[in-house]
């Protein structure tokens, strides 16, 4: 699977990738939006930090497994996008607290991100924590629009 080279001068949309059932709708929305505006698309997968310290020796194995799972998920979506859209798409895997990593990527001026796209879980309040945080107390840290895509769109 070929990953296209990142184009620094191009504007981008940032799409957070997870394994929710709402994601396909968010992917299609993001791809259509990127095509219409001639933007690139950045897929971000955040591996949430877990504490494996008490497992002694298992930590590095667990981290590798998480990373390989993240790559697998991203590759599946990159393949779908390349088969259905004509887009400059790149992917990033970050490790840490999800909100913190999203904000870090958004604030990277080199990426020229113009919009954050999130899938809205209709039946899982746990998945919507990020949306709640970004639209309430953290909105002061945002300098761009957020698009929330319902899964049943």
Coordinates of C-alpha atoms in Angstrom, one line a residue, residues 42-123:
X42 CA -4.5 13.3 7.5
X43 CA -5.7 10.2 9.3
X44 CA -4.7 10.3 13.0
X45 CA -4.8 7.2 15.2
X46 CA -4.1 7.8 18.9
X47 CA -2.9 4.9 21.0
X48 CA -4.1 5.7 24.5
X49 CA -1.4 5.3 27.1
X50 CA -1.9 2.3 29.4
X51 CA 0.1 1.4 32.4
X52 CA 1.8 -1.9 31.8
X53 CA 4.6 -1.3 34.3
X54 CA 3.3 -3.9 36.7
X55 CA 3.6 -6.5 33.9
X56 CA 7.4 -6.3 33.8
X57 CA 8.8 -7.2 30.4
X58 CA 5.3 -7.3 28.8
X59 CA 5.2 -3.5 28.3
X60 CA 7.3 -3.5 25.1
X61 CA 5.4 -6.4 23.6
X62 CA 2.1 -4.7 24.4
X63 CA 3.3 -1.4 22.9
X64 CA 4.3 -3.2 19.7
X65 CA 1.0 -5.0 19.5
X66 CA -0.9 -1.7 19.9
X67 CA 1.2 -0.1 17.2
X68 CA 0.8 -3.0 14.8
X69 CA -3.0 -2.9 15.4
X70 CA -3.1 0.8 14.7
X71 CA -1.2 0.3 11.5
X72 CA -3.6 -2.4 10.4
X73 CA -6.6 -0.2 11.1
X74 CA -5.0 2.8 9.2
X75 CA -4.0 0.6 6.3
X76 CA -7.5 -0.7 5.9
X77 CA -8.9 2.8 5.7
X78 CA -6.0 4.1 3.5
X79 CA -6.8 1.3 1.1
X80 CA -10.5 2.1 1.0
X81 CA -9.7 5.8 0.5
X82 CA -7.3 5.1 -2.4
X83 CA -9.7 2.8 -4.1
X84 CA -12.6 5.3 -3.9
X85 CA -11.2 8.8 -3.9
X86 CA -8.4 10.7 -5.6
X87 CA -6.7 12.3 -2.5
X88 CA -3.4 13.0 -1.1
X89 CA -3.7 11.1 2.2
X90 CA -1.2 10.6 5.0
X91 CA -1.5 8.9 8.3
X92 CA 0.0 9.5 11.8
X93 CA 0.1 7.3 14.9
X94 CA 0.5 9.1 18.2
X95 CA 0.8 7.6 21.6
X96 CA -0.7 9.5 24.6
X97 CA -3.9 11.0 25.9
X98 CA -6.3 11.3 23.0
X99 CA -7.4 14.9 23.4
X100 CA -3.8 16.1 24.1
X101 CA -2.5 14.4 20.9
X102 CA -5.4 15.8 18.8
X103 CA -4.6 19.3 20.0
X104 CA -0.9 18.8 19.4
X105 CA -1.4 17.7 15.8
X106 CA -4.0 20.5 15.2
X107 CA -1.6 23.1 16.6
X108 CA 1.3 22.0 14.3
X109 CA 1.3 24.9 11.9
X110 CA 3.3 23.0 9.3
X111 CA 0.3 20.7 8.7
X112 CA -2.0 23.6 7.6
X113 CA -5.0 21.8 9.1
X114 CA -8.2 23.7 8.2
X115 CA -10.8 21.4 9.9
X116 CA -11.1 18.6 12.4
X117 CA -13.6 15.9 11.5
X118 CA -15.0 13.6 14.1
X119 CA -17.5 10.8 14.0
X120 CA -20.4 11.1 16.4
X121 CA -21.3 7.9 18.2
X122 CA -25.1 7.9 18.5
X123 CA -25.3 5.3 21.2

